[in-house]
Amino acid sequence: MTLALTLLNLAKERGAIIATAESCTGGMVSAAITDIAGSSAIFDRGFVTYTNDAKIEMLGVTRHSLDEFGAVSEQVAGEMASGAVQQSRATVAVSITGIAGPGGSDFKPEGRVCFGISTGNQVRTETKEFGPLGRDNVRKAARDYALTLLIQQLS
Amino acid sequence: MTLALTLLNLAKERGAIIATAESCTGGMVSAAITDIAGSSAIFDRGFVTYTNDAKIEMLGVTRHSLDEFGAVSEQVAGEMASGAVQQSRATVAVSITGIAGPGGSDFKPEGRVCFGISTGNQVRTETKEFGPLGRDNVRKAARDYALTLLIQQLS
């Protein structure tokens, strides 16, 4: 069973409604969820916040966190996930912000992706180093990990 | 050259900034655009408005249009595209709302997809009948057609 189908069934069981807040994956997570017929029962909306302005305006990410920690940080991932629950009708939201590549820096290498998961009351964040797998593979790995985080959250 | 790469080059040439407003494609258009390295120069944000509430709250689609014409209509597609330009920093936005299937009705068959394209000043809408190709194929056809509309608009 695909991750998205597992998630769909689980969300239905739990009565959960999902939102997504994506930067480097650019809509791949919402696309994967809505790939499954019947997803309208458990998916509310997705925020594809590619620019910093979009993160601030759509999700209420703070300029301070962007300046202090950068867009690829657990602080920003957490604010993205929290904002996605607040600015939607979802009960749970996942966020993804990372360096898909090509390129990176000494401080933030290609393949680093920060995730957040929020249920409104609480937010949890995590950083994964997928490594320099190439843009396409980093994005796919990040998409699948975001789906996995949602599944874990609802399990 | 892929549609997304053609679009990226064209948008750079024209100094255009893109936003997307997606219903049935669920983020596939923004995912395709951001698949290309360098897309951050021309892509601002995406609105994945899967529910009616999301269309109203994120894009300012009117309850009247949803009630009167339904979510899959040129009226709603037009309001989605206009809303996406207004609620972003983009100079051009494309919208997609359709019946990916499975299923449909006598009034709105599977494979019908409405598109909107807005530059702020003007909005243009169109309906395509992709036919009952299956959910996956309808979504891919709609994604590619949305990219084509953006390319046409910028050409």
GROMACS .gro file of C-alpha atoms in nm:
model
  310
    1MET     CA    1   0.000   0.000   0.000
    2THR     CA    2   0.132   0.344  -0.077
    3LEU     CA    3   0.206   0.586   0.204
    4ALA     CA    4  -0.073   0.813   0.085
    5LEU     CA    5  -0.331   0.534   0.091
    6THR     CA    6  -0.220   0.425   0.439
    7LEU     CA    7  -0.255   0.786   0.549
    8LEU     CA    8  -0.598   0.822   0.390
    9ASN     CA    9  -0.734   0.516   0.567
   10LEU     CA   10  -0.583   0.617   0.899
   11ALA     CA   11  -0.711   0.974   0.878
   12LYS     CA   12  -1.060   0.846   0.798
   13GLU     CA   13  -1.049   0.613   1.099
   14ARG     CA   14  -0.936   0.896   1.326
   15GLY     CA   15  -1.161   1.165   1.180
   16ALA     CA   16  -0.852   1.371   1.107
   17ILE     CA   17  -0.835   1.651   0.851
   18ILE     CA   18  -0.499   1.729   0.697
   19ALA     CA   19  -0.327   2.044   0.574
   20THR     CA   20   0.021   2.081   0.430
   21ALA     CA   21   0.276   2.363   0.433
   22GLU     CA   22   0.547   2.303   0.176
   23SER     CA   23   0.855   2.487   0.067
   24CYS     CA   24   1.118   2.269  -0.106
   25THR     CA   25   0.869   1.996  -0.200
   26GLY     CA   26   0.658   2.262  -0.375
   27GLY     CA   27   0.325   2.078  -0.354
   28MET     CA   28   0.446   1.718  -0.387
   29VAL     CA   29   0.299   1.618  -0.052
   30SER     CA   30  -0.047   1.758  -0.126
   31ALA     CA   31  -0.025   1.609  -0.476
   32ALA     CA   32   0.052   1.265  -0.328
   33ILE     CA   33  -0.237   1.284  -0.080
   34THR     CA   34  -0.486   1.400  -0.343
   35ASP     CA   35  -0.365   1.131  -0.582
   36ILE     CA   36  -0.595   0.894  -0.394
   37ALA     CA   37  -0.966   0.897  -0.481
   38GLY     CA   38  -1.163   0.987  -0.169
   39SER     CA   39  -0.894   1.218  -0.034
   40SER     CA   40  -1.142   1.505  -0.025
   41ALA     CA   41  -1.279   1.348   0.296
   42ILE     CA   42  -0.949   1.402   0.481
   43PHE     CA   43  -0.760   1.679   0.299
   44ASP     CA   44  -0.849   2.044   0.348
   45ARG     CA   45  -0.583   2.257   0.181
   46GLY     CA   46  -0.216   2.307   0.110
   47PHE     CA   47   0.008   2.610   0.138
   48VAL     CA   48   0.296   2.611  -0.106
   49THR     CA   49   0.509   2.881   0.049
   50TYR     CA   50   0.811   2.894  -0.175
   51THR     CA   51   0.924   3.246  -0.086
   52ASN     CA   52   0.985   3.398   0.256
   53ASP     CA   53   0.704   3.647   0.189
   54ALA     CA   54   0.467   3.357   0.128
   55LYS     CA   55   0.572   3.191   0.454
   56ILE     CA   56   0.505   3.514   0.643
   57GLU     CA   57   0.181   3.610   0.467
   58MET     CA   58   0.017   3.268   0.435
   59LEU     CA   59   0.135   3.101   0.754
   60GLY     CA   60   0.238   3.376   0.994
   61VAL     CA   61   0.602   3.271   1.004
   62THR     CA   62   0.793   3.550   1.178
   63ARG     CA   63   1.050   3.766   1.003
   64HIS     CA   64   1.260   3.722   1.315
   65SER     CA   65   1.282   3.344   1.275
   66LEU     CA   66   1.363   3.376   0.905
   67ASP     CA   67   1.639   3.629   0.976
   68GLU     CA   68   1.776   3.457   1.284
   69PHE     CA   69   1.759   3.090   1.182
   70GLY     CA   70   1.696   3.095   0.807
   71ALA     CA   71   1.410   2.944   0.608
   72VAL     CA   72   1.557   2.596   0.648
   73SER     CA   73   1.537   2.562   1.024
   74GLU     CA   74   1.327   2.379   1.278
   75GLN     CA   75   1.203   2.712   1.409
   76VAL     CA   76   1.057   2.804   1.072
   77ALA     CA   77   0.929   2.449   1.011
   78GLY     CA   78   0.748   2.464   1.344
   79GLU     CA   79   0.591   2.801   1.267
   80MET     CA   80   0.486   2.676   0.924
   81ALA     CA   81   0.311   2.370   1.068
   82SER     CA   82   0.141   2.572   1.344
   83GLY     CA   83   0.034   2.836   1.095
   84ALA     CA   84  -0.111   2.574   0.861
   85VAL     CA   85  -0.341   2.441   1.136
   86GLN     CA   86  -0.439   2.793   1.242
   87GLN     CA   87  -0.507   2.913   0.888
   88SER     CA   88  -0.714   2.611   0.786
   89ARG     CA   89  -0.981   2.371   0.903
   90ALA     CA   90  -0.731   2.091   0.950
   91THR     CA   91  -0.671   1.901   1.274
   92VAL     CA   92  -0.314   1.815   1.178
   93ALA     CA   93  -0.058   1.976   0.949
   94VAL     CA   94   0.286   1.883   0.828
   95SER     CA   95   0.549   2.128   0.704
   96ILE     CA   96   0.859   2.082   0.492
   97THR     CA   97   1.142   2.328   0.432
   98GLY     CA   98   1.480   2.221   0.302
   99ILE     CA   99   1.773   2.246   0.065
  100ALA     CA  100   1.673   2.033  -0.233
  101GLY     CA  101   1.978   2.148  -0.426
  102PRO     CA  102   2.177   2.168  -0.631
  103GLY     CA  103   2.409   2.347  -0.395
  104GLY     CA  104   2.403   2.430  -0.032
  105SER     CA  105   2.660   2.587   0.197
  106ASP     CA  106   2.902   2.487   0.468
  107PHE     CA  107   2.631   2.573   0.715
  108LYS     CA  108   2.334   2.418   0.536
  109PRO     CA  109   2.422   2.126   0.314
  110GLU     CA  110   2.217   1.997   0.022
  111GLY     CA  111   1.974   1.736   0.142
  112ARG     CA  112   1.898   1.898   0.477
  113VAL     CA  113   1.524   1.915   0.529
  114CYS     CA  114   1.335   2.038   0.836
  115PHE     CA  115   0.988   1.911   0.915
  116GLY     CA  116   0.718   2.023   1.151
  117ILE     CA  117   0.400   1.852   1.257
  118SER     CA  118   0.128   2.032   1.446
  119THR     CA  119  -0.208   1.943   1.590
  120GLY     CA  120  -0.280   2.297   1.703
  121ASN     CA  121  -0.203   2.225   2.067
  122GLN     CA  122   0.146   2.101   2.009
  123VAL     CA  123   0.411   2.120   1.744
  124ARG     CA  124   0.703   1.885   1.694
  125THR     CA  125   0.999   1.948   1.463
  126GLU     CA  126   1.274   1.737   1.319
  127THR     CA  127   1.572   1.771   1.083
  128LYS     CA  128   1.673   1.501   0.838
  129GLU     CA  129   1.995   1.493   0.640
  130PHE     CA  130   1.908   1.311   0.320
  131GLY     CA  131   2.248   1.398   0.173
  132PRO     CA  132   2.339   1.519  -0.176
  133LEU     CA  133   2.110   1.277  -0.361
  134GLY     CA  134   2.017   1.534  -0.626
  135ARG     CA  135   1.720   1.768  -0.631
  136ASP     CA  136   1.465   1.514  -0.747
  137ASN     CA  137   1.561   1.246  -0.496
  138VAL     CA  138   1.582   1.487  -0.203
  139ARG     CA  139   1.234   1.615  -0.285
  140LYS     CA  140   1.090   1.264  -0.312
  141ALA     CA  141   1.258   1.154   0.010
  142ALA     CA  142   1.120   1.464   0.185
  143ARG     CA  143   0.771   1.399   0.046
  144ASP     CA  144   0.772   1.041   0.171
  145TYR     CA  145   0.908   1.142   0.509
  146ALA     CA  146   0.635   1.403   0.549
  147LEU     CA  147   0.370   1.140   0.475
  148THR     CA  148   0.538   0.909   0.725
  149LEU     CA  149   0.529   1.180   0.993
  150LEU     CA  150   0.155   1.225   0.937
  151ILE     CA  151   0.102   0.848   0.960
  152GLN     CA  152   0.305   0.830   1.283
  153GLN     CA  153   0.114   1.123   1.427
  154LEU     CA  154  -0.221   0.956   1.360
  155SER     CA  155  -0.116   0.603   1.463
  156MET     CA  156   1.259   2.059  -2.307
  157THR     CA  157   0.994   2.003  -2.043
  158LEU     CA  158   0.699   2.240  -2.016
  159ALA     CA  159   0.820   2.355  -1.675
  160LEU     CA  160   1.166   2.441  -1.805
  161THR     CA  161   1.021   2.629  -2.103
  162LEU     CA  162   0.802   2.819  -1.858
  163LEU     CA  163   1.093   2.895  -1.626
  164ASN     CA  164   1.302   3.042  -1.907
  165LEU     CA  165   1.013   3.243  -2.045
  166ALA     CA  166   0.914   3.381  -1.705
  167LYS     CA  167   1.273   3.486  -1.640
  168GLU     CA  168   1.288   3.664  -1.976
  169ARG     CA  169   0.961   3.844  -1.906
  170GLY     CA  170   1.029   3.918  -1.539
  171ALA     CA  171   0.709   3.733  -1.452
  172ILE     CA  172   0.632   3.588  -1.111
  173ILE     CA  173   0.394   3.293  -1.096
  174ALA     CA  174   0.134   3.172  -0.848
  175THR     CA  175  -0.092   2.867  -0.877
  176ALA     CA  176  -0.442   2.791  -0.747
  177GLU     CA  177  -0.514   2.420  -0.767
  178SER     CA  178  -0.807   2.204  -0.680
  179CYS     CA  179  -0.816   1.868  -0.864
  180THR     CA  180  -0.442   1.871  -0.942
  181GLY     CA  181  -0.372   1.914  -0.570
  182GLY     CA  182  -0.030   2.075  -0.604
  183MET     CA  183   0.097   1.896  -0.917
  184VAL     CA  184   0.140   2.222  -1.107
  185SER     CA  185   0.343   2.392  -0.834
  186ALA     CA  186   0.539   2.068  -0.788
  187ALA     CA  187   0.623   2.062  -1.161
  188ILE     CA  188   0.736   2.426  -1.162
  189THR     CA  189   0.951   2.385  -0.852
  190ASP     CA  190   1.101   2.065  -0.990
  191ILE     CA  191   1.335   2.290  -1.187
  192ALA     CA  192   1.640   2.432  -1.008
  193GLY     CA  193   1.621   2.811  -1.016
  194SER     CA  194   1.242   2.820  -0.999
  195SER     CA  195   1.259   3.034  -0.684
  196ALA     CA  196   1.333   3.329  -0.918
  197ILE     CA  197   0.993   3.301  -1.085
  198PHE     CA  198   0.760   3.114  -0.846
  199ASP     CA  199   0.603   3.288  -0.548
  200ARG     CA  200   0.346   3.055  -0.395
  201GLY     CA  201   0.073   2.801  -0.453
  202PHE     CA  202  -0.276   2.767  -0.310
  203VAL     CA  203  -0.400   2.410  -0.293
  204THR     CA  204  -0.768   2.476  -0.233
  205TYR     CA  205  -0.916   2.131  -0.222
  206THR     CA  206  -1.232   2.219  -0.030
  207ASN     CA  207  -1.487   2.490  -0.100
  208ASP     CA  208  -1.395   2.654   0.231
  209ALA     CA  209  -1.034   2.671   0.119
  210LYS     CA  210  -1.136   2.832  -0.211
  211ILE     CA  211  -1.337   3.095  -0.023
  212GLU     CA  212  -1.089   3.160   0.256
  213MET     CA  213  -0.762   3.149   0.061
  214LEU     CA  214  -0.871   3.296  -0.271
  215GLY     CA  215  -1.190   3.492  -0.208
  216VAL     CA  216  -1.404   3.269  -0.429
  217THR     CA  217  -1.767   3.364  -0.362
  218ARG     CA  218  -2.015   3.129  -0.198
  219HIS     CA  219  -2.258   3.249  -0.463
  220SER     CA  220  -2.047   3.118  -0.752
  221LEU     CA  221  -1.990   2.786  -0.575
  222ASP     CA  222  -2.363   2.745  -0.509
  223GLU     CA  223  -2.478   2.872  -0.846
  224PHE     CA  224  -2.223   2.713  -1.080
  225GLY     CA  225  -2.042   2.455  -0.868
  226ALA     CA  226  -1.674   2.423  -0.786
  227VAL     CA  227  -1.602   2.291  -1.135
  228SER     CA  228  -1.702   2.593  -1.341
  229GLU     CA  229  -1.534   2.870  -1.533
  230GLN     CA  230  -1.681   3.120  -1.289
  231VAL     CA  231  -1.501   2.957  -0.997
  232ALA     CA  232  -1.184   2.899  -1.202
  233GLY     CA  233  -1.179   3.268  -1.287
  234GLU     CA  234  -1.225   3.374  -0.927
  235MET     CA  235  -0.952   3.133  -0.819
  236ALA     CA  236  -0.701   3.278  -1.067
  237SER     CA  237  -0.791   3.639  -0.981
  238GLY     CA  238  -0.770   3.561  -0.611
  239ALA     CA  239  -0.430   3.399  -0.652
  240VAL     CA  240  -0.285   3.715  -0.808
  241GLN     CA  241  -0.449   3.936  -0.547
  242GLN     CA  242  -0.339   3.722  -0.253
  243SER     CA  243   0.022   3.688  -0.365
  244ARG     CA  244   0.313   3.879  -0.515
  245ALA     CA  245   0.269   3.709  -0.850
  246THR     CA  246   0.215   3.885  -1.181
  247VAL     CA  247   0.035   3.587  -1.333
  248ALA     CA  248  -0.162   3.299  -1.185
  249VAL     CA  249  -0.320   2.987  -1.325
  250SER     CA  250  -0.609   2.798  -1.166
  251ILE     CA  251  -0.734   2.443  -1.210
  252THR     CA  252  -1.062   2.292  -1.090
  253GLY     CA  253  -1.205   1.974  -1.233
  254ILE     CA  254  -1.349   1.626  -1.203
  255ALA     CA  255  -1.047   1.398  -1.188
  256GLY     CA  256  -1.267   1.101  -1.112
  257PRO     CA  257  -1.349   0.829  -1.069
  258GLY     CA  258  -1.708   0.927  -1.129
  259GLY     CA  259  -1.886   1.237  -1.238
  260SER     CA  260  -2.245   1.309  -1.318
  261ASP     CA  261  -2.464   1.362  -1.620
  262PHE     CA  262  -2.404   1.733  -1.575
  263LYS     CA  263  -2.032   1.724  -1.505
  264PRO     CA  264  -1.851   1.429  -1.657
  265GLU     CA  265  -1.522   1.283  -1.541
  266GLY     CA  266  -1.238   1.456  -1.720
  267ARG     CA  267  -1.393   1.801  -1.728
  268VAL     CA  268  -1.146   2.059  -1.604
  269CYS     CA  269  -1.188   2.436  -1.588
  270PHE     CA  270  -0.887   2.665  -1.601
  271GLY     CA  271  -0.836   3.031  -1.529
  272ILE     CA  272  -0.542   3.255  -1.601
  273SER     CA  273  -0.512   3.601  -1.452
  274THR     CA  274  -0.266   3.884  -1.474
  275GLY     CA  275  -0.451   4.096  -1.223
  276ASN     CA  276  -0.602   4.325  -1.486
  277GLN     CA  277  -0.769   4.053  -1.684
  278VAL     CA  278  -0.880   3.696  -1.634
  279ARG     CA  279  -0.945   3.437  -1.900
  280THR     CA  280  -1.115   3.102  -1.846
  281GLU     CA  281  -1.149   2.781  -2.042
  282THR     CA  282  -1.303   2.437  -2.007
  283LYS     CA  283  -1.134   2.122  -2.136
  284GLU     CA  284  -1.295   1.782  -2.164
  285PHE     CA  285  -1.012   1.534  -2.117
  286GLY     CA  286  -1.259   1.247  -2.100
  287PRO     CA  287  -1.268   0.947  -1.864
  288LEU     CA  288  -0.895   0.874  -1.882
  289GLY     CA  289  -0.876   0.778  -1.516
  290ARG     CA  290  -0.785   0.996  -1.222
  291ASP     CA  291  -0.410   0.989  -1.271
  292ASN     CA  292  -0.422   1.072  -1.642
  293VAL     CA  293  -0.680   1.346  -1.603
  294ARG     CA  294  -0.466   1.508  -1.334
  295LYS     CA  295  -0.151   1.487  -1.547
  296ALA     CA  296  -0.331   1.623  -1.854
  297ALA     CA  297  -0.467   1.910  -1.644
  298ARG     CA  298  -0.123   1.983  -1.499
  299ASP     CA  299   0.035   1.998  -1.845
  300TYR     CA  300  -0.246   2.212  -1.982
  301ALA     CA  301  -0.206   2.459  -1.695
  302LEU     CA  302   0.166   2.488  -1.770
  303THR     CA  303   0.082   2.538  -2.138
  304LEU     CA  304  -0.162   2.818  -2.052
  305LEU     CA  305   0.108   2.995  -1.852
  306ILE     CA  306   0.353   2.956  -2.142
  307GLN     CA  307   0.096   3.094  -2.388
  308GLN     CA  308   0.020   3.384  -2.158
  309LEU     CA  309   0.387   3.481  -2.135
  310SER     CA  310   0.470   3.422  -2.502
   0.00000   0.00000   0.00000
